[in-house]
Short mmCIF file of C-alpha atoms in Angstrom, two decimals:
data_model
loop_
_atom_site.label_atom_id
_atom_site.label_comp_id
_atom_site.label_asym_id
_atom_site.label_seq_id
_atom_site.Cartn_x
_atom_site.Cartn_y
_atom_site.Cartn_z
CA MET A 1 102.42 125.03 0.44
CA CYS A 2 99.52 126.27 2.55
CA HIS A 3 97.98 122.79 2.59
CA TYR A 4 101.26 121.31 3.86
CA MET A 5 101.44 123.84 6.64
CA SER A 6 97.87 122.99 7.68
CA VAL A 7 98.77 119.35 8.03
CA VAL A 8 101.86 120.17 10.04
CA LEU A 9 99.95 122.53 12.35
CA LEU A 10 97.21 119.96 12.83
CA ALA A 11 99.78 117.35 13.70
CA ILE A 12 101.39 119.68 16.21
CA ALA A 13 97.99 120.53 17.70
CA CYS A 14 97.19 116.84 18.03
CA LEU A 15 100.55 116.14 19.58
CA ALA A 16 99.85 118.80 22.15
CA GLN A 17 96.86 116.71 23.30
CA VAL A 18 98.84 113.47 23.76
CA PRO A 19 98.75 112.60 27.54
CA PHE A 20 101.64 114.34 29.21
CA ALA A 21 99.35 114.71 32.31
CA GLN A 22 99.82 112.48 35.42
CA PRO A 23 97.46 109.47 35.75
CA THR A 24 94.57 110.90 37.82
CA GLU A 25 93.19 107.56 39.09
CA GLY A 26 96.64 106.40 40.18
CA HIS A 27 97.27 109.56 42.18
CA ALA A 28 93.89 109.22 43.89
CA GLU A 29 94.83 105.68 44.97
CA LEU A 30 98.20 106.95 46.17
CA ARG A 31 96.56 109.68 48.27
CA LYS A 32 94.15 107.11 49.68
CA MET A 33 97.04 104.87 50.74
CA GLN A 34 98.83 107.86 52.28
CA ASP A 35 95.71 108.77 54.31
CA ILE A 36 95.31 105.19 55.57
CA LEU A 37 98.99 105.05 56.47
CA GLU A 38 98.79 108.32 58.41
CA ALA A 39 95.69 107.13 60.28
CA LEU A 40 97.38 103.84 61.20
CA GLN A 41 100.51 105.65 62.32
CA THR A 42 98.43 107.95 64.55
CA GLU A 43 96.54 104.98 65.99
CA ARG A 44 99.80 103.17 66.60
CA LYS A 45 101.30 106.20 68.38
CA VAL A 46 98.28 106.50 70.71
CA MET A 47 98.32 102.77 71.54
CA THR A 48 102.09 102.79 72.05
CA GLU A 49 101.82 105.68 74.52
CA ARG A 50 98.98 103.98 76.43
CA LEU A 51 100.87 100.69 76.51
CA LYS A 52 103.98 102.46 77.78
CA GLU A 53 101.93 104.01 80.62
CA PHE A 54 100.45 100.63 81.58
CA GLU A 55 103.81 98.89 81.43
CA THR A 56 105.48 101.62 83.52
CA GLU A 57 102.81 101.35 86.22
CA MET A 58 102.86 97.54 86.11
CA LYS A 59 106.67 97.52 86.39
CA ARG A 60 106.52 99.83 89.40
CA ILE A 61 103.92 97.64 91.09
CA LYS A 62 105.74 94.40 90.32
CA GLU A 63 109.15 95.70 91.38
CA THR A 64 107.88 96.91 94.77
CA PRO A 65 108.88 94.06 97.10
CA GLN A 66 106.38 92.57 99.52
CA ILE A 67 107.93 93.05 102.95
CA ALA A 68 106.41 91.94 106.27
CA PHE A 69 107.96 90.36 109.33
CA ALA A 70 106.97 89.41 112.86
CA ALA A 71 109.12 87.69 115.47
CA SER A 72 109.10 87.08 119.21
CA LEU A 73 111.90 86.59 121.70
CA GLY A 74 110.67 83.04 122.25
CA GLY A 75 112.28 80.80 124.81
CA ASN A 76 110.68 80.51 128.21
CA GLY A 77 112.01 82.97 130.72
CA LEU A 78 113.46 86.31 131.62
CA MET A 79 116.15 88.40 129.91
CA LYS A 80 117.80 90.93 132.21
CA THR A 81 120.82 93.22 132.10
CA THR A 82 122.53 95.08 134.93
CA SER A 83 125.76 95.90 133.09
CA GLY A 84 125.07 98.02 130.03
CA ASN A 85 122.65 97.77 127.11
CA LYS A 86 121.99 94.49 125.31
CA ASP A 87 120.77 93.82 121.75
CA LEU A 88 117.54 91.80 121.69
CA ILE A 89 117.45 88.84 119.30
CA TYR A 90 113.90 87.92 118.34
CA ALA A 91 114.66 84.34 117.30
CA ASP A 92 111.13 82.92 117.03
CA VAL A 93 110.06 84.07 113.54
CA LEU A 94 106.31 84.14 112.85
CA THR A 95 106.47 85.84 109.45
CA ASN A 96 109.36 86.97 107.21
CA VAL A 97 107.99 87.73 103.75
CA GLY A 98 110.81 89.24 101.69
CA GLY A 99 113.55 88.00 104.04
CA ALA A 100 114.46 91.48 105.32
CA TYR A 101 114.58 90.37 108.98
CA ASN A 102 117.64 88.45 110.21
CA SER A 103 116.77 86.15 113.12
CA GLN A 104 120.47 85.56 113.84
CA THR A 105 121.21 89.23 114.52
CA GLY A 106 117.74 90.59 115.33
CA VAL A 107 118.21 93.28 112.64
CA PHE A 108 115.63 94.38 110.04
CA THR A 109 117.23 95.96 106.94
CA ALA A 110 115.06 98.12 104.67
CA PRO A 111 115.38 96.69 101.13
CA ILE A 112 114.04 99.86 99.44
CA ARG A 113 113.35 103.49 100.28
CA GLY A 114 109.84 103.75 101.68
CA VAL A 115 107.49 104.17 104.61
CA TYR A 116 107.37 101.19 106.98
CA TYR A 117 105.11 100.52 109.96
CA ILE A 118 107.17 99.19 112.89
CA ARG A 119 105.68 97.88 116.15
CA PHE A 120 107.03 96.16 119.25
CA THR A 121 105.71 94.88 122.59
CA ALA A 122 107.60 94.23 125.83
CA ASN A 123 106.20 92.03 128.59
CA GLY A 124 107.67 91.37 132.01
CA PRO A 125 107.14 91.13 135.77
CA ASN A 126 106.39 94.39 137.58
CA ASN A 127 109.07 93.83 140.24
CA PHE A 128 111.83 95.31 138.04
CA PRO A 129 111.91 97.99 135.29
CA LYS A 130 111.32 96.70 131.75
CA SER A 131 112.23 98.19 128.38
CA ALA A 132 112.43 97.71 124.63
CA VAL A 133 114.07 100.46 122.58
CA LEU A 134 114.09 100.74 118.78
CA TYR A 135 117.41 101.93 117.29
CA LYS A 136 118.12 102.93 113.68
CA ASN A 137 121.61 102.36 112.31
CA ASN A 138 122.94 101.46 115.79
CA ASP A 139 122.87 104.93 117.36
CA GLU A 140 119.63 106.79 116.59
CA ILE A 141 116.73 106.07 118.99
CA GLN A 142 113.40 105.92 117.16
CA LEU A 143 110.84 104.60 119.69
CA ILE A 144 110.83 103.50 123.33
CA ALA A 145 108.66 101.24 125.47
CA HIS A 146 109.71 101.55 129.13
CA GLU A 147 108.01 100.96 132.49
CA GLN A 148 109.23 101.33 136.06
CA MET A 149 108.51 98.87 138.86
CA SER A 150 104.83 98.88 139.82
CA GLY A 151 104.30 96.08 142.31
CA GLU A 152 103.20 92.49 141.82
CA GLY A 153 102.14 90.65 138.68
CA SER A 154 103.26 91.43 135.13
CA ASP A 155 102.46 94.06 132.55
CA THR A 156 102.93 94.94 128.89
CA ALA A 157 104.28 98.05 127.15
CA SER A 158 103.96 98.65 123.40
CA ASN A 159 104.88 101.26 120.82
CA GLY A 160 104.75 101.65 117.05
CA ALA A 161 104.92 104.20 114.25
CA ALA A 162 105.18 104.68 110.50
CA LEU A 163 108.85 105.43 109.77
CA MET A 164 110.50 106.79 106.63
CA LEU A 165 113.50 104.54 105.91
CA GLU A 166 116.19 104.79 103.27
CA LYS A 167 117.37 101.67 101.45
CA GLY A 168 119.85 99.88 103.72
CA ASP A 169 118.68 101.47 106.99
CA ARG A 170 118.94 98.96 109.85
CA LEU A 171 116.53 98.64 112.77
CA LYS A 172 117.13 96.66 115.95
CA MET A 173 115.69 96.38 119.46
CA VAL A 174 117.80 97.03 122.56
CA LEU A 175 117.27 96.15 126.23
CA TRP A 176 118.44 99.13 128.25
CA HIS A 177 120.79 98.92 131.23
CA ASN A 178 119.17 97.72 134.47
CA THR A 179 115.90 96.55 132.86
CA GLN A 180 114.32 93.23 131.91
CA ILE A 181 111.93 91.62 129.41
CA TRP A 182 110.09 88.29 129.43
CA ASP A 183 108.63 85.91 126.85
CA ASN A 184 107.57 82.33 126.26
CA SER A 185 106.11 80.29 123.41
CA ASN A 186 102.93 82.38 123.45
CA HIS A 187 104.77 85.38 121.91
CA HIS A 188 104.22 88.05 124.58
CA SER A 189 107.24 90.17 123.54
CA THR A 190 107.28 90.82 119.79
CA PHE A 191 108.99 92.89 117.08
CA SER A 192 107.21 93.34 113.74
CA GLY A 193 106.90 95.60 110.72
CA PHE A 194 105.84 95.88 107.11
CA LEU A 195 106.26 98.12 104.06
CA LEU A 196 103.34 100.51 103.61
CA PHE A 197 104.52 102.01 100.30
CA SER A 198 107.70 102.79 98.40
CA MET A 199 109.04 106.31 97.80
CA VAL A 200 110.48 107.19 94.38
CA ASP A 201 113.40 109.70 94.16
CA ASN A 202 112.32 112.86 92.22
CA ARG A 203 107.66 108.91 82.62
CA THR A 204 110.83 111.34 50.04
CA THR A 205 113.18 111.11 47.76
CA GLU A 206 111.39 111.27 44.47
CA MET A 207 110.68 107.82 43.09
CA ASP A 208 108.74 106.13 40.39
CA PHE A 209 104.97 106.37 40.95
CA ASN A 210 104.34 102.63 40.80
CA ALA A 211 107.25 101.86 43.15
CA GLU A 212 105.99 104.41 45.72
CA LEU A 213 102.47 103.01 45.61
CA LYS A 214 103.78 99.48 46.09
CA THR A 215 105.94 100.58 49.04
CA LEU A 216 102.99 102.32 50.68
CA GLN A 217 100.75 99.28 50.23
CA THR A 218 103.40 97.09 51.87
CA SER A 219 103.81 99.54 54.76
CA VAL A 220 100.04 99.62 55.32
CA LYS A 221 99.88 95.82 55.53
CA GLU A 222 102.83 95.70 57.92
CA LEU A 223 101.34 98.41 60.15
CA GLN A 224 97.97 96.65 60.18
CA ALA A 225 99.67 93.45 61.35
CA GLU A 226 101.76 95.33 63.94
CA ASN A 227 98.71 97.22 65.19
CA GLN A 228 96.85 93.96 65.71
CA GLY A 229 99.73 92.61 67.78
CA LEU A 230 99.94 95.88 69.68
CA LYS A 231 96.20 95.78 70.42
CA GLU A 232 96.51 92.25 71.82
CA HIS A 233 99.50 93.30 73.95
CA LEU A 234 97.59 96.35 75.18
CA GLU A 235 94.53 94.26 76.07
CA ALA A 236 96.71 91.75 77.95
CA ALA A 237 98.39 94.58 79.89
CA GLU A 238 94.97 96.07 80.74
CA ARG A 239 93.71 92.68 81.99
CA GLU A 240 96.82 92.14 84.13
CA LEU A 241 96.64 95.64 85.59
CA ARG A 242 92.93 95.16 86.32
CA LEU A 243 93.73 92.02 88.31
CA VAL A 244 96.27 93.96 90.39
CA ARG A 245 93.88 96.85 90.93
CA ASP A 246 90.94 94.58 91.86
CA VAL A 247 92.54 93.25 95.07
CA PRO A 248 89.73 93.33 97.66
CA LYS A 249 89.82 96.00 100.35
CA VAL A 250 89.57 94.36 103.78
CA ALA A 251 89.66 96.18 107.13
CA PHE A 252 87.76 95.78 110.36
CA ALA A 253 87.71 97.25 113.86
CA VAL A 254 85.31 96.14 116.59
CA SER A 255 84.90 96.39 120.34
CA LEU A 256 83.23 94.17 122.93
CA GLY A 257 80.73 96.93 123.64
CA GLY A 258 78.15 96.57 126.37
CA ASN A 259 78.85 98.09 129.74
CA GLY A 260 80.58 95.78 132.16
CA LEU A 261 82.86 92.86 132.84
CA GLN A 262 83.19 89.51 131.09
CA LYS A 263 84.76 86.83 133.21
CA THR A 264 85.33 83.08 133.03
CA THR A 265 86.31 80.67 135.80
CA SER A 266 85.42 77.42 133.98
CA GLY A 267 87.48 77.07 130.80
CA SER A 268 88.19 79.37 127.88
CA LYS A 269 85.53 81.46 126.18
CA THR A 270 85.37 82.95 122.68
CA LEU A 271 85.05 86.74 122.81
CA ILE A 272 82.29 88.18 120.60
CA TYR A 273 83.13 91.75 119.59
CA LYS A 274 79.65 93.01 118.67
CA ASP A 275 80.17 96.77 118.46
CA ILE A 276 81.39 97.26 114.86
CA LEU A 277 83.37 100.43 114.14
CA THR A 278 84.56 99.40 110.66
CA ASN A 279 83.94 96.27 108.53
CA ILE A 280 85.08 96.97 104.98
CA GLY A 281 84.85 93.79 102.92
CA GLN A 282 82.53 92.11 105.47
CA ALA A 283 85.19 89.58 106.50
CA TYR A 284 84.36 89.94 110.20
CA ASN A 285 81.26 88.21 111.60
CA SER A 286 79.85 90.00 114.65
CA GLU A 287 77.66 87.01 115.51
CA THR A 288 80.58 84.58 115.89
CA GLY A 289 83.47 86.97 116.58
CA MET A 290 85.36 85.38 113.66
CA PHE A 291 87.49 87.10 111.00
CA THR A 292 87.72 84.94 107.82
CA ALA A 293 90.46 85.62 105.26
CA PRO A 294 88.75 86.18 101.84
CA ILE A 295 91.95 85.42 99.87
CA GLN A 296 95.48 84.24 100.57
CA LEU A 297 96.96 87.35 102.15
CA ILE A 298 99.25 89.08 104.57
CA ALA A 299 97.01 90.61 107.24
CA HIS A 300 97.91 92.93 110.07
CA GLU A 301 95.88 91.83 113.11
CA GLN A 302 95.88 93.88 116.27
CA PRO A 303 93.98 92.96 119.44
CA SER A 304 94.23 95.77 121.98
CA GLY A 305 92.73 97.12 125.17
CA GLU A 306 92.73 100.20 127.34
CA GLY A 307 91.45 101.10 130.74
CA SER A 308 92.57 100.59 134.30
CA ASP A 309 95.13 98.07 133.16
CA THR A 310 96.01 97.50 129.53
CA ALA A 311 97.70 94.80 127.47
CA SER A 312 98.03 94.72 123.71
CA ASN A 313 99.80 92.83 120.96
CA GLY A 314 99.88 92.73 117.17
CA ALA A 315 101.71 91.17 114.24
CA ALA A 316 101.65 90.74 110.45
CA LEU A 317 100.32 87.20 109.81
CA LEU A 318 100.39 85.10 106.63
CA LEU A 319 96.85 83.69 106.20
CA GLU A 320 95.48 81.22 103.67
CA GLN A 321 92.07 81.83 102.09
CA GLY A 322 89.43 80.70 104.58
CA ASP A 323 91.66 80.93 107.67
CA THR A 324 89.73 82.27 110.66
CA LEU A 325 90.88 84.39 113.59
CA SER A 326 89.12 84.81 116.93
CA LEU A 327 90.05 86.00 120.40
CA GLN A 328 89.72 83.80 123.48
CA LEU A 329 89.24 84.78 127.10
CA TRP A 330 91.39 82.28 128.97
CA HIS A 331 90.22 80.32 132.01
CA ASN A 332 90.09 82.34 135.21
CA THR A 333 90.61 85.72 133.49
CA GLN A 334 88.43 88.73 132.75
CA ILE A 335 88.01 91.62 130.31
CA TRP A 336 86.00 94.85 130.48
CA ASP A 337 84.48 97.28 127.99
CA ASN A 338 81.80 99.90 127.59
CA SER A 339 80.51 102.18 124.82
CA ASN A 340 83.89 103.98 124.69
CA HIS A 341 85.53 100.93 123.03
CA HIS A 342 88.30 100.14 125.54
CA SER A 343 88.69 96.49 124.46
CA THR A 344 89.07 96.17 120.70
CA PHE A 345 89.97 93.71 117.93
CA SER A 346 91.04 94.99 114.52
CA GLY A 347 92.94 94.05 111.38
CA PHE A 348 93.44 94.84 107.69
CA LEU A 349 94.75 93.35 104.45
CA LEU A 350 98.28 94.47 103.55
CA PHE A 351 98.68 92.59 100.27
CA PRO A 352 97.58 89.31 98.58
CA MET A 353 99.99 86.42 98.05
#
């Protein structure tokens, strides 16, 4: 009887050592797969957030319209009113990138909310008052260029400012009662503007061990493939954003300098503005007086002068890469400057095309 009990107890003791424990190597592999999966998920989250930031900035940049216009009254003669105000129609369009200026009505309509630089110039004989008045939404005066009679000859009046415009705001030029303005094909009387920048209104249910391991292995492979695609997308977005950010910075401002008068009575003469105030991008050559466009661009070019008698003009111009700009002193005319920079020539890149 005792021998039988010994056998039974031994059998029970042996049975107690039969593997009821979990497979140690399998669980280690499972934990390894879980760690890899967590690392990949973290990496994916970081890349997704960075990609979202790049795409948001790229979308904002791409969706900001490129707006620039310049137009002159054109024709060849005088416009005058002695019976009330008159809307000015600048029919001779020099530039209209974005199509926000209507040459049939003379109205510029802001396509988005933003800050715009607006400039205008009025030329006319001095024997009668001249004017050009900028109105917003038909009734709100923004800027005025106005001169009274001052004797013989002709003269120029200009004005300009950076204006905050809401989407849909309309700008037009008006000739005031009892004034005049003059133009011809040389664009003496102009109306121009461009967008400086936009303004944004205030970015486990328990399962079988083998099945769980297989599912994790599949998820790891899928995430690895997705992460590779995400990396490529991220790199492409970074390259595209780098191209946008790497647009060259171009701006120059120069004056004739010296101390005296330049005059020509035998043909035209190229003006050499030697006194450099600013030449970012080195697109202006002080030896030749030439500005050369480094890329296809919209440039704002502004020749100007001050002193005893002043005339100035400016416009946003569409230039091809390599186009050159220079200023000419016409036959039988003169210009004066000294170290105070009265007679200047300047310009800057607005945006590439």
